[in-house]
PDB file of C-alpha atoms in Angstrom:
ATOM      1  CA  MET D  26      98.670 101.576  94.283  1.00 54.00           C
ATOM      2  CA  PRO D  27     101.972 102.031  96.117  1.00 65.00           C
ATOM      3  CA  GLU D  28     102.063  99.943  99.355  1.00 69.00           C
ATOM      4  CA  VAL D  29     102.929 101.134 102.654  1.00 73.00           C
ATOM      5  CA  SER D  30     106.614 101.835 103.309  1.00 73.00           C
ATOM      6  CA  GLU D  31     106.890 102.044 107.212  1.00 85.00           C
ATOM      7  CA  CYS D  32     104.176  99.795 109.487  1.00 95.00           C
ATOM      8  CA  ASP D  33     103.804 101.299 113.086  1.00 96.00           C
ATOM      9  CA  ALA D  34     102.070  99.567 116.134  1.00 97.00           C
ATOM     10  CA  ALA D  35      98.343 100.847 114.242  1.00 96.00           C
ATOM     11  CA  PHE D  36      99.687  99.301 111.387  1.00 97.00           C
ATOM     12  CA  PHE D  37      99.754  95.932 113.011  1.00 98.00           C
ATOM     13  CA  ARG D  38      96.657  96.289 114.994  1.00 97.00           C
ATOM     14  CA  ARG D  39      94.689  96.993 111.942  1.00 97.00           C
ATOM     15  CA  TRP D  40      96.257  94.071 110.194  1.00 98.00           C
ATOM     16  CA  LEU D  41      95.053  91.409 113.018  1.00 98.00           C
ATOM     17  CA  THR D  42      91.584  93.267 113.343  1.00 97.00           C
ATOM     18  CA  SER D  43      91.201  92.894 109.653  1.00 97.00           C
ATOM     19  CA  ALA D  44      92.378  89.056 109.996  1.00 98.00           C
ATOM     20  CA  ALA D  45      89.713  88.574 112.763  1.00 98.00           C
ATOM     21  CA  ALA D  46      87.137  89.992 110.703  1.00 98.00           C
ATOM     22  CA  VAL D  47      88.163  87.991 107.621  1.00 98.00           C
ATOM     23  CA  ILE D  48      88.536  84.744 109.871  1.00 97.00           C
ATOM     24  CA  ASP D  49      84.869  85.282 111.192  1.00 97.00           C
ATOM     25  CA  ARG D  50      83.612  85.585 107.516  1.00 98.00           C
ATOM     26  CA  GLU D  51      85.449  82.447 106.462  1.00 97.00           C
ATOM     27  CA  ALA D  52      85.232  80.521 109.567  1.00 97.00           C
ATOM     28  CA  GLU D  53      82.410  78.081 108.083  1.00 96.00           C
ATOM     29  CA  ARG D  54      84.570  77.208 105.018  1.00 96.00           C
ATOM     30  CA  LEU D  55      87.782  76.631 107.355  1.00 96.00           C
ATOM     31  CA  THR D  56      85.493  74.368 109.353  1.00 94.00           C
ATOM     32  CA  GLU D  57      84.132  72.279 106.173  1.00 95.00           C
ATOM     33  CA  LEU D  58      87.709  71.727 105.061  1.00 95.00           C
ATOM     34  CA  ASP D  59      88.662  70.375 108.363  1.00 93.00           C
ATOM     35  CA  SER D  60      85.672  68.169 108.916  1.00 93.00           C
ATOM     36  CA  ALA D  61      86.906  66.266 105.672  1.00 91.00           C
ATOM     37  CA  ILE D  62      90.697  65.661 107.190  1.00 87.00           C
ATOM     38  CA  GLY D  63      90.809  67.108 110.726  1.00 88.00           C
ATOM     39  CA  ASP D  64      88.278  67.598 113.851  1.00 87.00           C
ATOM     40  CA  ALA D  65      86.230  70.028 112.184  1.00 91.00           C
ATOM     41  CA  ASP D  66      86.780  72.799 114.852  1.00 92.00           C
ATOM     42  CA  HIS D  67      89.379  74.891 112.962  1.00 94.00           C
ATOM     43  CA  GLY D  68      87.097  77.553 111.995  1.00 95.00           C
ATOM     44  CA  ALA D  69      85.377  77.805 115.255  1.00 94.00           C
ATOM     45  CA  ASN D  70      88.613  77.899 117.230  1.00 94.00           C
ATOM     46  CA  LEU D  71      90.378  80.346 115.118  1.00 95.00           C
ATOM     47  CA  LYS D  72      87.228  82.717 115.113  1.00 96.00           C
ATOM     48  CA  ARG D  73      87.171  82.665 118.746  1.00 96.00           C
ATOM     49  CA  GLY D  74      90.677  83.109 118.877  1.00 96.00           C
ATOM     50  CA  PHE D  75      91.156  85.975 116.673  1.00 97.00           C
ATOM     51  CA  ALA D  76      87.974  87.728 118.109  1.00 97.00           C
ATOM     52  CA  ALA D  77      89.902  87.660 121.494  1.00 97.00           C
ATOM     53  CA  VAL D  78      93.013  89.024 119.787  1.00 97.00           C
ATOM     54  CA  ALA D  79      91.118  92.013 118.387  1.00 96.00           C
ATOM     55  CA  ASP D  80      89.405  92.455 121.771  1.00 96.00           C
ATOM     56  CA  VAL D  81      92.798  92.484 123.651  1.00 95.00           C
ATOM     57  CA  LEU D  82      94.425  94.932 121.000  1.00 96.00           C
ATOM     58  CA  GLU D  83      91.757  97.445 121.722  1.00 93.00           C
ATOM     59  CA  LYS D  84      91.872  97.213 125.442  1.00 95.00           C
ATOM     60  CA  GLU D  85      95.774  96.895 125.624  1.00 92.00           C
ATOM     61  CA  SER D  86      97.087  99.282 122.436  1.00 89.00           C
ATOM     62  CA  PRO D  87     100.532  97.802 122.596  1.00 94.00           C
ATOM     63  CA  GLU D  88     102.770 100.835 121.429  1.00 95.00           C
ATOM     64  CA  THR D  89     105.275  98.881 119.161  1.00 97.00           C
ATOM     65  CA  PRO D  90     104.784  96.454 116.185  1.00 98.00           C
ATOM     66  CA  GLY D  91     106.885  93.628 118.237  1.00 98.00           C
ATOM     67  CA  ALA D  92     104.365  94.101 121.008  1.00 98.00           C
ATOM     68  CA  VAL D  93     101.504  93.901 118.970  1.00 98.00           C
ATOM     69  CA  LEU D  94     102.101  90.565 117.740  1.00 98.00           C
ATOM     70  CA  VAL D  95     103.414  89.154 121.142  1.00 98.00           C
ATOM     71  CA  ALA D  96     100.130  90.089 122.817  1.00 97.00           C
ATOM     72  CA  ALA D  97      98.226  88.724 119.845  1.00 97.00           C
ATOM     73  CA  GLY D  98     100.390  85.614 120.020  1.00 97.00           C
ATOM     74  CA  ARG D  99      99.807  84.901 123.742  1.00 96.00           C
ATOM     75  CA  GLN D 100      95.991  85.594 123.254  1.00 96.00           C
ATOM     76  CA  LEU D 101      95.944  82.706 120.903  1.00 96.00           C
ATOM     77  CA  ILE D 102      97.687  80.242 122.932  1.00 95.00           C
ATOM     78  CA  SER D 103      95.565  81.096 125.846  1.00 94.00           C
ATOM     79  CA  THR D 104      92.145  80.935 123.891  1.00 93.00           C
ATOM     80  CA  VAL D 105      92.357  78.430 121.184  1.00 90.00           C
ATOM     81  CA  GLY D 106      92.087  74.871 121.651  1.00 75.00           C
ATOM     82  CA  GLY D 107      93.981  72.177 119.345  1.00 78.00           C
ATOM     83  CA  ALA D 108      97.044  72.523 117.606  1.00 84.00           C
ATOM     84  CA  SER D 109      96.479  75.761 116.058  1.00 89.00           C
ATOM     85  CA  GLY D 110      96.442  77.859 119.078  1.00 92.00           C
ATOM     86  CA  PRO D 111      99.981  77.028 119.846  1.00 94.00           C
ATOM     87  CA  LEU D 112     101.026  76.992 115.959  1.00 95.00           C
ATOM     88  CA  TYR D 113      99.684  80.458 115.423  1.00 97.00           C
ATOM     89  CA  GLY D 114     100.557  81.910 118.804  1.00 97.00           C
ATOM     90  CA  THR D 115     104.261  80.790 118.174  1.00 97.00           C
ATOM     91  CA  LEU D 116     104.108  82.230 114.603  1.00 98.00           C
ATOM     92  CA  LEU D 117     102.783  85.639 116.061  1.00 98.00           C
ATOM     93  CA  ARG D 118     104.988  85.627 119.498  1.00 98.00           C
ATOM     94  CA  ARG D 119     108.348  84.686 117.467  1.00 98.00           C
ATOM     95  CA  THR D 120     107.536  87.106 114.432  1.00 98.00           C
ATOM     96  CA  GLY D 121     107.128  89.975 117.354  1.00 98.00           C
ATOM     97  CA  LYS D 122     110.189  89.200 119.086  1.00 98.00           C
ATOM     98  CA  ALA D 123     112.232  89.237 116.124  1.00 98.00           C
ATOM     99  CA  LEU D 124     110.951  92.723 115.207  1.00 98.00           C
ATOM    100  CA  GLY D 125     112.037  93.884 118.732  1.00 97.00           C
ATOM    101  CA  ASP D 126     111.184  97.115 120.282  1.00 96.00           C
ATOM    102  CA  ALA D 127     111.331  99.109 116.869  1.00 96.00           C
ATOM    103  CA  PRO D 128     108.496 101.958 116.658  1.00 96.00           C
ATOM    104  CA  SER D 129     108.077 101.146 113.196  1.00 96.00           C
ATOM    105  CA  VAL D 130     109.428  98.496 110.584  1.00 97.00           C
ATOM    106  CA  THR D 131     110.057  97.977 106.822  1.00 96.00           C
ATOM    107  CA  ARG D 132     108.340  95.356 104.741  1.00 96.00           C
ATOM    108  CA  GLU D 133     112.039  93.657 104.517  1.00 96.00           C
ATOM    109  CA  ASP D 134     112.309  93.907 108.421  1.00 96.00           C
ATOM    110  CA  LEU D 135     108.703  92.214 108.619  1.00 98.00           C
ATOM    111  CA  ALA D 136     110.023  89.587 105.767  1.00 98.00           C
ATOM    112  CA  ALA D 137     112.945  88.662 107.866  1.00 98.00           C
ATOM    113  CA  ALA D 138     110.770  88.370 111.127  1.00 98.00           C
ATOM    114  CA  LEU D 139     107.946  86.367 109.640  1.00 98.00           C
ATOM    115  CA  ALA D 140     110.789  83.912 108.301  1.00 98.00           C
ATOM    116  CA  ALA D 141     111.725  83.497 112.039  1.00 98.00           C
ATOM    117  CA  GLY D 142     108.156  82.841 112.972  1.00 98.00           C
ATOM    118  CA  VAL D 143     107.887  80.145 110.429  1.00 98.00           C
ATOM    119  CA  ALA D 144     110.982  78.457 111.322  1.00 98.00           C
ATOM    120  CA  ALA D 145     109.460  78.192 114.924  1.00 97.00           C
ATOM    121  CA  VAL D 146     106.399  76.834 113.636  1.00 96.00           C
ATOM    122  CA  GLY D 147     108.207  74.436 111.544  1.00 95.00           C
ATOM    123  CA  GLN D 148     109.938  73.313 114.756  1.00 95.00           C
ATOM    124  CA  LEU D 149     107.286  73.289 117.131  1.00 94.00           C
ATOM    125  CA  GLY D 150     105.011  71.060 114.970  1.00 89.00           C
ATOM    126  CA  GLY D 151     108.200  69.212 113.298  1.00 91.00           C
ATOM    127  CA  ALA D 152     106.656  69.749 109.943  1.00 93.00           C
ATOM    128  CA  GLN D 153     108.351  71.303 106.414  1.00 94.00           C
ATOM    129  CA  VAL D 154     106.890  72.359 103.059  1.00 96.00           C
ATOM    130  CA  GLY D 155     105.074  69.477 101.423  1.00 94.00           C
ATOM    131  CA  ASP D 156     103.693  67.776 104.456  1.00 94.00           C
ATOM    132  CA  LYS D 157     100.361  69.167 103.798  1.00 96.00           C
ATOM    133  CA  THR D 158     100.193  72.003 106.802  1.00 96.00           C
ATOM    134  CA  MET D 159      99.977  75.685 107.207  1.00 96.00           C
ATOM    135  CA  LEU D 160     103.899  76.018 106.217  1.00 97.00           C
ATOM    136  CA  ASP D 161     103.094  75.115 102.692  1.00 98.00           C
ATOM    137  CA  ALA D 162     101.404  78.777 102.743  1.00 98.00           C
ATOM    138  CA  LEU D 163     103.696  80.307 105.201  1.00 98.00           C
ATOM    139  CA  VAL D 164     106.956  79.405 103.814  1.00 98.00           C
ATOM    140  CA  PRO D 165     106.597  80.895 100.500  1.00 98.00           C
ATOM    141  CA  ALA D 166     104.642  83.948 101.632  1.00 98.00           C
ATOM    142  CA  ALA D 167     107.506  84.657 103.767  1.00 98.00           C
ATOM    143  CA  GLU D 168     110.117  84.326 101.038  1.00 98.00           C
ATOM    144  CA  ALA D 169     107.647  86.446  98.685  1.00 98.00           C
ATOM    145  CA  LEU D 170     107.150  89.042 101.418  1.00 97.00           C
ATOM    146  CA  GLY D 171     110.847  90.500 100.247  1.00 95.00           C
ATOM    147  CA  ASP D 172     109.192  91.417  96.914  1.00 96.00           C
ATOM    148  CA  SER D 173     106.007  92.948  98.045  1.00 96.00           C
ATOM    149  CA  PHE D 174     102.843  92.204 100.498  1.00 97.00           C
ATOM    150  CA  ALA D 175     101.064  91.193  97.243  1.00 97.00           C
ATOM    151  CA  ALA D 176     103.323  89.009  96.020  1.00 98.00           C
ATOM    152  CA  ALA D 177     103.365  87.357  99.738  1.00 98.00           C
ATOM    153  CA  ARG D 178      99.353  87.099  99.631  1.00 98.00           C
ATOM    154  CA  ASP D 179      99.535  85.493  96.135  1.00 98.00           C
ATOM    155  CA  ALA D 180     102.221  83.037  97.134  1.00 98.00           C
ATOM    156  CA  ALA D 181     100.522  81.947 100.326  1.00 98.00           C
ATOM    157  CA  GLU D 182      97.141  81.140  98.280  1.00 98.00           C
ATOM    158  CA  ARG D 183      99.147  79.267  95.637  1.00 98.00           C
ATOM    159  CA  GLY D 184     100.759  77.242  98.504  1.00 98.00           C
ATOM    160  CA  ALA D 185      97.392  76.675 100.111  1.00 98.00           C
ATOM    161  CA  LEU D 186      95.772  75.263  96.823  1.00 97.00           C
ATOM    162  CA  ALA D 187      98.925  73.450  96.132  1.00 97.00           C
ATOM    163  CA  THR D 188      97.875  71.119  99.139  1.00 97.00           C
ATOM    164  CA  VAL D 189      95.110  69.595  97.617  1.00 96.00           C
ATOM    165  CA  PRO D 190      97.123  66.893  95.975  1.00 93.00           C
ATOM    166  CA  LEU D 191      99.334  66.087  98.664  1.00 94.00           C
ATOM    167  CA  GLN D 192      99.240  63.258 101.228  1.00 91.00           C
ATOM    168  CA  ALA D 193      99.044  64.887 104.931  1.00 91.00           C
ATOM    169  CA  ARG D 194     102.297  63.773 106.892  1.00 92.00           C
ATOM    170  CA  LYS D 195     101.852  65.676 110.095  1.00 86.00           C
ATOM    171  CA  GLY D 196      98.585  66.595 112.507  1.00 83.00           C
ATOM    172  CA  ARG D 197      95.242  64.909 112.438  1.00 82.00           C
ATOM    173  CA  ALA D 198      95.136  64.365 108.748  1.00 85.00           C
ATOM    174  CA  SER D 199      98.126  62.308 108.656  1.00 83.00           C
ATOM    175  CA  TYR D 200      96.207  59.374 110.280  1.00 85.00           C
ATOM    176  CA  LEU D 201      93.882  59.436 106.839  1.00 86.00           C
ATOM    177  CA  GLY D 202      97.170  58.104 105.292  1.00 84.00           C
ATOM    178  CA  GLU D 203      96.081  58.339 101.128  1.00 90.00           C
ATOM    179  CA  ARG D 204      92.547  59.406 102.226  1.00 87.00           C
ATOM    180  CA  SER D 205      93.845  63.119 102.938  1.00 84.00           C
ATOM    181  CA  ILE D 206      94.916  63.236  99.203  1.00 93.00           C
ATOM    182  CA  GLY D 207      92.292  65.434  97.267  1.00 94.00           C
ATOM    183  CA  HIS D 208      91.218  67.902 100.322  1.00 95.00           C
ATOM    184  CA  GLN D 209      92.654  71.337 100.739  1.00 96.00           C
ATOM    185  CA  ASP D 210      94.621  71.680 104.140  1.00 96.00           C
ATOM    186  CA  PRO D 211      92.549  74.398 106.618  1.00 95.00           C
ATOM    187  CA  GLY D 212      95.591  75.410 108.406  1.00 95.00           C
ATOM    188  CA  ALA D 213      97.007  76.558 105.021  1.00 97.00           C
ATOM    189  CA  THR D 214      94.076  78.066 104.048  1.00 98.00           C
ATOM    190  CA  SER D 215      93.747  80.150 107.386  1.00 97.00           C
ATOM    191  CA  SER D 216      97.410  81.135 107.007  1.00 98.00           C
ATOM    192  CA  ALA D 217      96.698  82.118 103.247  1.00 98.00           C
ATOM    193  CA  LEU D 218      93.495  84.215 104.992  1.00 98.00           C
ATOM    194  CA  LEU D 219      96.101  86.029 107.311  1.00 98.00           C
ATOM    195  CA  ILE D 220      98.516  86.929 104.928  1.00 98.00           C
ATOM    196  CA  ALA D 221      95.752  88.094 102.572  1.00 98.00           C
ATOM    197  CA  ALA D 222      94.592  90.534 105.608  1.00 98.00           C
ATOM    198  CA  LEU D 223      98.078  91.902 105.837  1.00 98.00           C
ATOM    199  CA  ALA D 224      98.316  92.790 101.827  1.00 97.00           C
ATOM    200  CA  GLU D 225      94.879  94.258 102.058  1.00 97.00           C
ATOM    201  CA  VAL D 226      95.927  96.561 104.803  1.00 97.00           C
ATOM    202  CA  ALA D 227      99.228  97.375 103.372  1.00 96.00           C
ATOM    203  CA  ALA D 228      97.411  98.610 100.063  1.00 94.00           C
ATOM    204  CA  ALA D 229      94.572 100.466 101.967  1.00 88.00           C
TER     205      ALA D 229
END
């Protein structure tokens, strides 16, 4: 099935609305993963945050891809507690700012902008690939997005699974030391869900 070539504001609104539905469906699993190595609130926090994003996009209808992502990022920062609000908010806002005011963007444009968003997340959290965080899914996804939306989805999924044997070096899970080994990182898992929603909308 051919993927979409030009992505306009409506495409980005569909992506984030779809992500909200996926996170709503998977919230319990995300919280379960977080209860093993975190505060057991990741699913509930993101569910609330992305529901607010879907709501604000419906009311405001931003007119460019960049504006959609900036509005979504702002909403996440203001509604989600813990670390995930600022981190996801930064990801979407920085990606949106990198897209600028273009009325539509290509997959390659989005790949470059997403890489900028991911880099901003790394700076904010002081993390890198291998630290057992959302970056383990996002960095390979941004790189693979240059090839296709499906490749980005697969890379994010592999990255999330690859966190299982890692020892956490950042965030709440790092306090557990070696006890964090053997658990899949909730942030990497929710990041993979976000990219999966993107690939699904691109293929629709």
